[in-house]
Coordinates of C-alpha atoms in Angstrom, one line a residue:
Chain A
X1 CA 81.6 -37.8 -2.9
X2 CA 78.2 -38.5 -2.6
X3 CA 75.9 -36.9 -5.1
X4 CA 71.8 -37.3 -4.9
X5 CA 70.6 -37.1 -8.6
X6 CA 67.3 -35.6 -9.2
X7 CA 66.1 -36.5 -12.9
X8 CA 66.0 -39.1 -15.3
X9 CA 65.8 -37.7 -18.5
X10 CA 68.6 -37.3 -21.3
X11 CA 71.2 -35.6 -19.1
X12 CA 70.4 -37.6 -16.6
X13 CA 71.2 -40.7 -18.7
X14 CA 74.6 -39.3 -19.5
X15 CA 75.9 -38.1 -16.4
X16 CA 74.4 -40.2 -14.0
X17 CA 77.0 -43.4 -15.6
X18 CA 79.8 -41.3 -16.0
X19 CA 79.7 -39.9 -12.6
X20 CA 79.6 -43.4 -11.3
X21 CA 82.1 -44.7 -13.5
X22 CA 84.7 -42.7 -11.5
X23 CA 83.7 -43.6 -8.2
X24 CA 81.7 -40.9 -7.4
X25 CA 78.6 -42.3 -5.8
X26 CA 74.8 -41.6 -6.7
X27 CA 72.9 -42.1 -3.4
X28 CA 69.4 -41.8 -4.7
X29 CA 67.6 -41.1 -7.7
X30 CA 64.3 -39.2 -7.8
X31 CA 61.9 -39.0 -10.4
X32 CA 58.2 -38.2 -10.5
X33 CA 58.2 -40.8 -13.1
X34 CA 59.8 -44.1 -11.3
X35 CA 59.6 -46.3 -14.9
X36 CA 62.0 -43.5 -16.5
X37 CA 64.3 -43.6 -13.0
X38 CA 64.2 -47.9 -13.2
X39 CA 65.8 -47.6 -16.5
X40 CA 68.5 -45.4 -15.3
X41 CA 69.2 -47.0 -11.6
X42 CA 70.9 -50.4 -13.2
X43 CA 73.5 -47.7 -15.2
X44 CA 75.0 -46.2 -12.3
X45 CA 77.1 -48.7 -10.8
X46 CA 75.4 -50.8 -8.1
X47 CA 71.7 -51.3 -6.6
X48 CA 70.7 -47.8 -6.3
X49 CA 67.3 -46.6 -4.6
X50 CA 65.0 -44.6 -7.1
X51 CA 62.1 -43.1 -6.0
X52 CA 59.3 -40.7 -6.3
X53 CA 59.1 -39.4 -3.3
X54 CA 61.3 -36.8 -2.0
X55 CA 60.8 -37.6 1.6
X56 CA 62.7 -40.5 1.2
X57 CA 66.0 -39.0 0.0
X58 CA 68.9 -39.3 2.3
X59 CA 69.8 -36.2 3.7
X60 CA 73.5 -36.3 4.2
X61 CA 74.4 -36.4 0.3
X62 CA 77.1 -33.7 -0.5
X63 CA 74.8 -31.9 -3.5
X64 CA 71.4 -32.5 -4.8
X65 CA 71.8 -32.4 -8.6
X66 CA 68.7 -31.2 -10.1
X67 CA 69.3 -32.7 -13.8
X68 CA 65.4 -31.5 -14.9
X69 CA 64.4 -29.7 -17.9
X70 CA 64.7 -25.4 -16.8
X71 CA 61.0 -24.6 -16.2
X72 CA 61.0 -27.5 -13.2
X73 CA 64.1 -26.5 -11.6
X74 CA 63.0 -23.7 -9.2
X75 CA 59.7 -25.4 -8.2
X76 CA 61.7 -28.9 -7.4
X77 CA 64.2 -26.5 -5.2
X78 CA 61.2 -25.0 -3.3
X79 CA 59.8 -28.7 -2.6
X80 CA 63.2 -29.5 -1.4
X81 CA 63.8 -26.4 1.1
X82 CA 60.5 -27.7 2.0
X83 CA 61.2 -30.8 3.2
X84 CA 65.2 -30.6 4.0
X85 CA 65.5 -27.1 5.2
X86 CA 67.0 -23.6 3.9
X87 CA 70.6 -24.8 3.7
X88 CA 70.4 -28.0 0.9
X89 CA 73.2 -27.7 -1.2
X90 CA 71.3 -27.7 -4.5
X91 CA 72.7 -28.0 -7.9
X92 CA 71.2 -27.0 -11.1
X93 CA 72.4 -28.3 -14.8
X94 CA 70.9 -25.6 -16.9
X95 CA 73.2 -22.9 -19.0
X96 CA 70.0 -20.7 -19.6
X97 CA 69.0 -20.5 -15.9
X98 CA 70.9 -18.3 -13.3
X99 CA 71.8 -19.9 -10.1
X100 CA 69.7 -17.2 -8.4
X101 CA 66.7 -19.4 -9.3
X102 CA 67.8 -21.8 -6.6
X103 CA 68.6 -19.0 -4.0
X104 CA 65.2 -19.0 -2.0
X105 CA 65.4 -22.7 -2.1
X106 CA 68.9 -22.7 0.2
X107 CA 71.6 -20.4 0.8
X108 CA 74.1 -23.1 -0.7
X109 CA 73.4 -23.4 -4.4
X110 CA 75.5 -24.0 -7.5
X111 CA 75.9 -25.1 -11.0
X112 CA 77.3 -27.6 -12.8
X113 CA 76.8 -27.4 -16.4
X114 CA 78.0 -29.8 -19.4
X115 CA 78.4 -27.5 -22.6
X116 CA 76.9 -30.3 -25.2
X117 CA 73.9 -31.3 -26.7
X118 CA 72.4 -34.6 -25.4
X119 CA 71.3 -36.9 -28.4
X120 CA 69.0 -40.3 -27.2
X121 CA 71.1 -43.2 -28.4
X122 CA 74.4 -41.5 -29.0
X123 CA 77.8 -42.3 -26.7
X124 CA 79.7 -39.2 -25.2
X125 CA 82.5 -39.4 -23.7
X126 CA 82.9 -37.0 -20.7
X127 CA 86.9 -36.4 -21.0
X128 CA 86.1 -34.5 -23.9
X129 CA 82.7 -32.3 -22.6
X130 CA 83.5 -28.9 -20.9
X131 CA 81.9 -28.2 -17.8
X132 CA 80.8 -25.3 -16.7
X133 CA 80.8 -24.8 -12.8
X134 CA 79.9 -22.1 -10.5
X135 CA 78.9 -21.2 -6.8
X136 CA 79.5 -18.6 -4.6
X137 CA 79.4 -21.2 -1.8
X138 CA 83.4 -21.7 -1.8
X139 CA 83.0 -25.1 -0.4
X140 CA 80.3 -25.9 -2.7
X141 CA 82.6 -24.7 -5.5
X142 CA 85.2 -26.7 -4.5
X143 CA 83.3 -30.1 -4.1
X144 CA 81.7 -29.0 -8.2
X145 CA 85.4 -28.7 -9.2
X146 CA 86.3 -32.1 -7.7
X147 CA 84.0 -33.6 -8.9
X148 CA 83.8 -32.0 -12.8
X149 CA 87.8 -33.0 -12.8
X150 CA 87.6 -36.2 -12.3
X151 CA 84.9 -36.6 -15.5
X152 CA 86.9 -33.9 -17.6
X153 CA 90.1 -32.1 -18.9
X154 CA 87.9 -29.3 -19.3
X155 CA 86.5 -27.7 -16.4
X156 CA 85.3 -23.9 -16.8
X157 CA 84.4 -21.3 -13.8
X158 CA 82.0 -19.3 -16.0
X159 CA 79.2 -17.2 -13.9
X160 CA 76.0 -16.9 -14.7
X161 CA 76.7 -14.1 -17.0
X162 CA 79.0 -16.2 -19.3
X163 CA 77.3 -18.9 -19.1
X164 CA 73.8 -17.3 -20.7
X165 CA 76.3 -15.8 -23.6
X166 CA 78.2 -19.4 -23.5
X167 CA 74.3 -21.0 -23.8
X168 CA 73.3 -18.4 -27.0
X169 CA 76.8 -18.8 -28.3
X170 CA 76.0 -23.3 -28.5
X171 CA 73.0 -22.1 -30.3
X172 CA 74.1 -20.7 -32.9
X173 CA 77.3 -23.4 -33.1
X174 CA 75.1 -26.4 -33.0
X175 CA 71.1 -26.1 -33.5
X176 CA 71.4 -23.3 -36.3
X177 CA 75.0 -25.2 -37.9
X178 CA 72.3 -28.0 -38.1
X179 CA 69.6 -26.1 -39.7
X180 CA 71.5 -24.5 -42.3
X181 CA 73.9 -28.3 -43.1
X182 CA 70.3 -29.7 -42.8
X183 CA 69.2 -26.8 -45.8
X184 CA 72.4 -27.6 -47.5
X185 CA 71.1 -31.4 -47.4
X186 CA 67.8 -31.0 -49.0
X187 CA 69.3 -28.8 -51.8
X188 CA 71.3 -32.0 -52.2
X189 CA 68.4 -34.3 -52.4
X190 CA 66.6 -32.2 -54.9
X191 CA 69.5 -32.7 -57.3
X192 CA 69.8 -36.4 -56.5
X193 CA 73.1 -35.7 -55.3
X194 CA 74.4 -37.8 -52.3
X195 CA 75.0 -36.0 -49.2
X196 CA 78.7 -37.9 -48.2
X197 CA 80.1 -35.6 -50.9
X198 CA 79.4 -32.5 -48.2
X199 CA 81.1 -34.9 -45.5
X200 CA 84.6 -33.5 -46.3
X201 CA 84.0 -29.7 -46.9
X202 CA 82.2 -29.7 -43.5
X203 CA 84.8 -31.1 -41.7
X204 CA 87.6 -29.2 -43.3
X205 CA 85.8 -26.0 -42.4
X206 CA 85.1 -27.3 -39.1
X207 CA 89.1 -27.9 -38.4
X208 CA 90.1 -24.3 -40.2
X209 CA 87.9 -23.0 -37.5
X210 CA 90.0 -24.8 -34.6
X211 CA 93.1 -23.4 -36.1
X212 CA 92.1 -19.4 -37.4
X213 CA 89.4 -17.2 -36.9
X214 CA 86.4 -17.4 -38.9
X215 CA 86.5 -13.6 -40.5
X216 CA 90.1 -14.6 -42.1
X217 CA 88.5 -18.1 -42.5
X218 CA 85.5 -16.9 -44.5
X219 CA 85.1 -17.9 -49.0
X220 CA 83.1 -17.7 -51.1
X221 CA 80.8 -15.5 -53.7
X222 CA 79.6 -13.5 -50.8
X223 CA 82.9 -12.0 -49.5
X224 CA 84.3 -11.8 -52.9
X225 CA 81.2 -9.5 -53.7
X226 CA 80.6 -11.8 -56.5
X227 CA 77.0 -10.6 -57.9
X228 CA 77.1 -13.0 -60.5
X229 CA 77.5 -16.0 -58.8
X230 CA 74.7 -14.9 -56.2
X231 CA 72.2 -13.9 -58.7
X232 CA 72.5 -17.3 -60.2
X233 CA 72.2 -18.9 -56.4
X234 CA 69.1 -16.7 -55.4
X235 CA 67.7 -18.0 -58.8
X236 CA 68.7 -21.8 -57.7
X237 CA 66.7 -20.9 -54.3
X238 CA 63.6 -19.1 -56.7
X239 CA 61.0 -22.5 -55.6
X240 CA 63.0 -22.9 -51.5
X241 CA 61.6 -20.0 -49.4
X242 CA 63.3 -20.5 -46.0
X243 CA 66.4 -21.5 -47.7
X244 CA 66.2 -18.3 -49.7
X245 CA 65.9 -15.9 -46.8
X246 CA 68.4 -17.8 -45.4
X247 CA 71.0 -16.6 -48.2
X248 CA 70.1 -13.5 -48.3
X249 CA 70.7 -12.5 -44.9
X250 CA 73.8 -14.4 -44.7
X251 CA 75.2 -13.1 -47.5
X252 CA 74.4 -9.6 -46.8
X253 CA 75.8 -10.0 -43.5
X254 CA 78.8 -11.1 -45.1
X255 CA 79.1 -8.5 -47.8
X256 CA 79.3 -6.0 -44.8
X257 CA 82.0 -7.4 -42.7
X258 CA 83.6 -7.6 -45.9
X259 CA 83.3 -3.7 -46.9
X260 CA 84.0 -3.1 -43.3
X261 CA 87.5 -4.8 -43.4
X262 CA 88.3 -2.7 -46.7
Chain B
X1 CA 98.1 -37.9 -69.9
X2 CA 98.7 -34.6 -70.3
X3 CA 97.4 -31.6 -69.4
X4 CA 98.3 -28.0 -69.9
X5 CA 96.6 -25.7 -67.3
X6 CA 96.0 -22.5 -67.1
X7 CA 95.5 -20.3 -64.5
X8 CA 98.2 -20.2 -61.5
X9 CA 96.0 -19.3 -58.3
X10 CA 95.0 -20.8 -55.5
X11 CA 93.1 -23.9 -57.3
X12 CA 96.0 -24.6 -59.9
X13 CA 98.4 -24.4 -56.6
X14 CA 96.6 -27.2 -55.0
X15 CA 95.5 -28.8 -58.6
X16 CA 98.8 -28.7 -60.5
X17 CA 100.9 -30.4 -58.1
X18 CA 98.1 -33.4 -57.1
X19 CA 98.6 -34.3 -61.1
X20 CA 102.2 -34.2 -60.8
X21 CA 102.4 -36.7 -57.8
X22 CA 100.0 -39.0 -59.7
X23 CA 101.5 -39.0 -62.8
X24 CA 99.8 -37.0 -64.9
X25 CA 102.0 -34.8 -66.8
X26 CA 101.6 -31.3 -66.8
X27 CA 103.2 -30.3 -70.0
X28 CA 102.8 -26.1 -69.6
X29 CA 101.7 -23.2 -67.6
X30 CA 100.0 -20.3 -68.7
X31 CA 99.1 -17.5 -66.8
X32 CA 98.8 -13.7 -67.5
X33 CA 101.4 -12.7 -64.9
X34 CA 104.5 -14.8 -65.4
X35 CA 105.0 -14.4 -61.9
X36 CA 102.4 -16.7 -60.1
X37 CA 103.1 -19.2 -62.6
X38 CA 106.6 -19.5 -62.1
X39 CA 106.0 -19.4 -58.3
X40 CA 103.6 -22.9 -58.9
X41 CA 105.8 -24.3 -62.2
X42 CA 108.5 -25.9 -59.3
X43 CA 106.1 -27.9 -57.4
X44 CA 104.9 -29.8 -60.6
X45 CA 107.7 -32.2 -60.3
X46 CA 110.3 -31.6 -63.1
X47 CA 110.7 -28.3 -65.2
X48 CA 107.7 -27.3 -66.6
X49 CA 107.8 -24.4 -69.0
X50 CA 105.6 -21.0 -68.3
X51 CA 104.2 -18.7 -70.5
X52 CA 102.2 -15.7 -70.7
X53 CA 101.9 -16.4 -74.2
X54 CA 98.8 -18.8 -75.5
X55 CA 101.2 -19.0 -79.2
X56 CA 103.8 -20.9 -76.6
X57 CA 101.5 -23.7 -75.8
X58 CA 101.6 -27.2 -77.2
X59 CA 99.1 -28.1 -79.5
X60 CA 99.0 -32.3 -78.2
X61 CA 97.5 -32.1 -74.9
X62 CA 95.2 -34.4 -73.7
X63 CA 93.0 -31.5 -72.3
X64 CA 93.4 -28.0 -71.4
X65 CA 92.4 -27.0 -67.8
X66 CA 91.1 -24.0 -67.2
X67 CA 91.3 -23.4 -63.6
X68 CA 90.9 -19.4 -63.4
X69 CA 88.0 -17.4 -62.4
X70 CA 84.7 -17.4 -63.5
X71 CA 84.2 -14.3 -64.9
X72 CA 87.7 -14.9 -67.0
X73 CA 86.2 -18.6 -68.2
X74 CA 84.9 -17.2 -71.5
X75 CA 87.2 -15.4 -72.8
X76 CA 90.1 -17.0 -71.8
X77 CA 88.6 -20.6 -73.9
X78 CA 87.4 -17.7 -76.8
X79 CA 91.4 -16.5 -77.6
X80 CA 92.4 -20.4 -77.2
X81 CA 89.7 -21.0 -80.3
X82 CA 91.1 -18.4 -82.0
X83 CA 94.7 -19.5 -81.9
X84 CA 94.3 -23.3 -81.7
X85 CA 91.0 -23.7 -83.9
X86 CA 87.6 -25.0 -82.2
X87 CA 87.7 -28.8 -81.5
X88 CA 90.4 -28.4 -78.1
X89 CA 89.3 -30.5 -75.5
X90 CA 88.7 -27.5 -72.9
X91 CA 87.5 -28.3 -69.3
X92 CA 86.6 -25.4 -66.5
X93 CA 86.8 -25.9 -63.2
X94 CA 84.5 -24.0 -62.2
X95 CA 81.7 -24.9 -60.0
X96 CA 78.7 -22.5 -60.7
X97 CA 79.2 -21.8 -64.1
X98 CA 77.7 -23.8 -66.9
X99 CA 80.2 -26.4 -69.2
X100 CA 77.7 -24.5 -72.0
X101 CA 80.3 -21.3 -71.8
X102 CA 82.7 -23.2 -73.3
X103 CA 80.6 -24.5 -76.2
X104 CA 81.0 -21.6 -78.7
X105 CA 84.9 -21.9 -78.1
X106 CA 85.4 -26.0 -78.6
X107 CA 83.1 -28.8 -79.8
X108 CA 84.8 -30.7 -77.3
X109 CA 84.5 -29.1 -73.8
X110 CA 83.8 -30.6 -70.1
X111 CA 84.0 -29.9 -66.5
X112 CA 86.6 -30.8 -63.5
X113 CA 85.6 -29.4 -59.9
X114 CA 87.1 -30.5 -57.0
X115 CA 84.1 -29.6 -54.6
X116 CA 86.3 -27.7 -52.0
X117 CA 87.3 -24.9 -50.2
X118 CA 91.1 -24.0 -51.0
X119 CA 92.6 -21.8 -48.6
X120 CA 96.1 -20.9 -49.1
X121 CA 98.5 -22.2 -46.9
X122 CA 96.6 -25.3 -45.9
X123 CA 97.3 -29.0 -47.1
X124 CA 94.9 -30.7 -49.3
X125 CA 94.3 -34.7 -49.5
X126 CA 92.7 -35.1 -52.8
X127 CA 92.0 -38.2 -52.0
X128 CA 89.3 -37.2 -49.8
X129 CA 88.0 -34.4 -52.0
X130 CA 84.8 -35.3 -53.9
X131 CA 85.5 -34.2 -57.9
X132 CA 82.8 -34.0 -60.1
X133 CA 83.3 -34.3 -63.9
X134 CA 80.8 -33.5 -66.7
X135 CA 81.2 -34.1 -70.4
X136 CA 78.8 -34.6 -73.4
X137 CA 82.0 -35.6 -75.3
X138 CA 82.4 -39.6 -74.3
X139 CA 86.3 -39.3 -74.5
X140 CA 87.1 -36.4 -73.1
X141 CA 84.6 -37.9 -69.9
X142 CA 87.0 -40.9 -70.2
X143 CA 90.0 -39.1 -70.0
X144 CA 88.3 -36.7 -67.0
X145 CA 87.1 -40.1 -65.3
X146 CA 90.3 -41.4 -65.2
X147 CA 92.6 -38.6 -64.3
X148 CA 89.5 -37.8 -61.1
X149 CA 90.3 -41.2 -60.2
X150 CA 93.8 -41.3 -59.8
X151 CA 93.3 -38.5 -57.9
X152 CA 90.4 -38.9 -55.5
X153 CA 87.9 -42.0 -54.0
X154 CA 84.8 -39.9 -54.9
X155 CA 84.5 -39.4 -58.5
X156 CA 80.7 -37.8 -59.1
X157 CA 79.4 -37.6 -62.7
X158 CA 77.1 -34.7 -62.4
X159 CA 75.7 -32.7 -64.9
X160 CA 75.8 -28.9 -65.0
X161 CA 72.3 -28.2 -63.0
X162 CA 73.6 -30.5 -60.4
X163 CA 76.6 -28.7 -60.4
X164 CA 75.0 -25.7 -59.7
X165 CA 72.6 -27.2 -57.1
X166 CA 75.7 -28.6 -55.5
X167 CA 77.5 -25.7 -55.1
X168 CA 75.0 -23.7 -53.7
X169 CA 74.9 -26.4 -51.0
X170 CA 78.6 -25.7 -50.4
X171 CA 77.5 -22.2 -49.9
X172 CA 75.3 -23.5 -47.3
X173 CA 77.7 -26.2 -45.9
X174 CA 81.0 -24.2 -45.6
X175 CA 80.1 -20.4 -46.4
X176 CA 77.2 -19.4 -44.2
X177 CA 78.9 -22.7 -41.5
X178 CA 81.8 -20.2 -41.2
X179 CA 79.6 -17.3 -40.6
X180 CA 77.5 -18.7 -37.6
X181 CA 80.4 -20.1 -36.0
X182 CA 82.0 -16.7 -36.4
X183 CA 79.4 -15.2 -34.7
X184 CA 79.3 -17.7 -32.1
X185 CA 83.0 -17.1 -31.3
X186 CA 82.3 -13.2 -31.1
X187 CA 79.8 -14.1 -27.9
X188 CA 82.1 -15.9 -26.7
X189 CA 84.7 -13.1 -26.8
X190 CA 82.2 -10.7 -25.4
X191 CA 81.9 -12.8 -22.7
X192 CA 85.6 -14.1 -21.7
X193 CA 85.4 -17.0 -22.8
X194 CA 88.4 -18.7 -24.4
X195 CA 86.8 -20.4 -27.9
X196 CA 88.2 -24.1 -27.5
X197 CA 85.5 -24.5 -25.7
X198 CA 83.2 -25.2 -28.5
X199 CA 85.3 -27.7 -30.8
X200 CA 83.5 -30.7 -29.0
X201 CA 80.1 -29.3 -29.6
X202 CA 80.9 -28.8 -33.3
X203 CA 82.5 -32.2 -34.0
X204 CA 79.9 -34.0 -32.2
X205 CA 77.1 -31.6 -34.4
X206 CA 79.3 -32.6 -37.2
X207 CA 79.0 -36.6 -36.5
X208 CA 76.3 -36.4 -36.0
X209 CA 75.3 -35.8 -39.3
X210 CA 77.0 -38.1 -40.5
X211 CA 75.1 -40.5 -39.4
X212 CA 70.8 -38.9 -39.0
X213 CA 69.3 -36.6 -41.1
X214 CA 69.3 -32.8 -39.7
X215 CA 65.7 -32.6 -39.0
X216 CA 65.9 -35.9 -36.5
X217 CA 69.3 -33.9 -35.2
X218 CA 67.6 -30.9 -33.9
X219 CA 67.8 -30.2 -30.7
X220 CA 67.3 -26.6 -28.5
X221 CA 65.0 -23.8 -27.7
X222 CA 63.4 -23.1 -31.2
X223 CA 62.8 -27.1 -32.1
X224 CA 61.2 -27.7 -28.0
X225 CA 59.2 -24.0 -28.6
X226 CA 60.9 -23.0 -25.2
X227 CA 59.7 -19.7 -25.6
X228 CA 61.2 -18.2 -22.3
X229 CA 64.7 -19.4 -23.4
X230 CA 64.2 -17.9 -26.9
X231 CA 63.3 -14.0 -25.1
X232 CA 66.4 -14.6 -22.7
X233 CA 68.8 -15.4 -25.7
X234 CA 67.3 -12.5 -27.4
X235 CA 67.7 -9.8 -24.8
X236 CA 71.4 -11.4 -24.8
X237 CA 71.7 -10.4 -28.7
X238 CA 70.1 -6.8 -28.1
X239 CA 73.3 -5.1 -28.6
X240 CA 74.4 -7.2 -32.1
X241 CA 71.9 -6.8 -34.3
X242 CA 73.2 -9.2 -36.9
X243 CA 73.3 -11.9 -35.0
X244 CA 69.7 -11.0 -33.7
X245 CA 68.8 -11.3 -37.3
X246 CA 70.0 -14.5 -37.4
X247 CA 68.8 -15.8 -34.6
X248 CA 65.5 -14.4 -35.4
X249 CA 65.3 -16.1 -38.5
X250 CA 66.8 -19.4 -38.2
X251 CA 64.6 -19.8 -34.9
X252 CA 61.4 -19.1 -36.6
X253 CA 62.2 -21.7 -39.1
X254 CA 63.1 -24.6 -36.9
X255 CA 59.8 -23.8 -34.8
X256 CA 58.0 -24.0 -38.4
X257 CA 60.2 -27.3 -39.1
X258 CA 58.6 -28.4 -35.7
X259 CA 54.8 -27.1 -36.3
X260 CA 54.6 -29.1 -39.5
X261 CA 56.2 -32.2 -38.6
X262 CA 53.9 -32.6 -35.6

């Protein structure tokens, strides 16, 4: 399989290396930038030519895997279907962008999509990523399965439908987790407390979660309906605005399932 | 050492029998419905008795743990006082309430809270649980010092405003955690989508921050101001207006987070 990668940024970092770690060859690497693409080329295997130019792509790869941040995709598959022609299969990486973005660009077009958040600096290992494919190109499906199999255990056919919920659903599991452990943190710091002592809460509620769902899951003073106890936190939270409306809204949301169940 | 506890739900099932395997004798158990207590009294290693009487208990123990709810705290140490006289060592467990409630009760009074979520049914290693003691009484700290450290690597002296401050955090760090991720599971449901496919993104979130502070850890729409992601994932949430709310909220803080850090 031979893949053209189009990119160099953080995704591009990751699966460029793991892609070429099982055999699966990168043919070229574009960049506008070519320092960015030089830093990447020497990861992915053997001497591979980077470039900024798209003329100079070879055109017999078997997808062109536009790894570039959302708002560049479509305008990078119009360049392409200007250079190569209507039927380029091209491959976006995006979960908030439908494939239908790519559909003027060529009549083959997919997705391959790697349900995780990219962090500079920090190791992932593939095996354990899911990845999201789809094309209604069954061929092009086919050579997105292949190839998402041989990096992971975890391969998903979600359309473009699923994968906008599956994109809103990360949110919430990963950028707002962060914000409120990150709220959690400071209200530790103000007390001079350290913040290892949250390490094993979070991770016990973290494995409850693999193992039940989170309504049967759920403790504390807010599904207890313990006023008391929430008074005395909304007073703790008198001089922290955000963290304040934070609670609030939580809590009542939590108050209401609660009274719901009953 | 030896403690007499009091109180036979969920925190006495997980406390009472962590003494017991380390040696610390639990010499009664007292709990209004004779019940519960004789449901724990077998898993404290040899035959304990239970009461439902206070007259019953011994007068020698080391301390008397009152591991019961909040609201019951007061008066349970108040009908102790009355019976026993007011210098017994008497130590809550209770996380948001004040070591001062037990003041009028006891001269000698403290604090033993295991910062942690029980849930019935699932194992606890105390070893990994942080427990935070709290005594004006030098001996009776002693004595909670080292009973905590038989039973646990993190022993945290923290006083009650800490203790407070702390559990708030928990609120934060569990509570409201469970909540987002319950609502990320219920997209996920809406679309299809089986929810194993989020462990990876937690536990990597969770590592994560471990290691960097929260703020550094952001990543998505709301931290990058990708305001034509942000009006996709709303339209997505159109139809659950709590976890609109949320996502309303929590965005429009990490934007703010973003604003003033730049």
């Amino acid at each position: 399989m031979k893949i053209v990668l189009l990119g160099a940024g953080k995704l591009a970092h990751h699966l460029g290396p793991a892609f070429a770690k099982k055999s699966i060859e990168i043919v070229a690497v574009y960049n506008r930038s070519l320092d960015r693409a030089r830093q990447l080329a020497p990861r992915l295997g053997k001497s591979v030519p980077v470039t900024d130019r798209l003329d100079e792509l070879p055109r017999d790869a078997d997808f062109y895997l536009l790894a570039v941040a959302d708002q560049a995709i479509a305008d990078l598959a119009a360049q392409l279907s200007n250079r190569f022609g209507p039927h380029l299969p091209l491959v976006h990486t995006s979960g908030a962008t439908p494939s239908e973005v790519l559909r003027t660009a060529s009549s083959r077009y997919g997705v391959f999509y790697p349900f995780q958040s990219f962090s500079p600096g920090r190791e992932i290992n593939f095996a354990q990523i899911p990845l999201c494919i789809h094309s209604e190109d069954e061929e092009l499906l086919a050579l997105l399965r292949a190839g998402a199999e041989k990096l992971s255990r975890q391969v998903y056919r979600l359309d473009d439908e699923q994968r906008a919920q599956l994109h809103v659903a990360g949110v919430f599991a990963n950028n707002f987790v962060n914000h409120l452990i990150g709220q959690s943190h400071d209200l530790l710091a103000k007390a001079k407390i350290p913040k290892p002592i949250l390490f094993n809460l979070i991770r016990e509620t973290m494995e409850k979660l693999e193992q039940q769902d989170a309504a049967s899951a759920q403790t504390g003073p807010a599904i207890r309906g313990d006023r008391e106890t929430i008074a005395k936190h909304l007073a703790l939270l008198d001089t922290n605005p955000a963290a304040r409306a934070v609670y609030q809204l939580i809590t009542q949301q939590i108050k209401s399932t609660n009274s719901t169940n009953q």
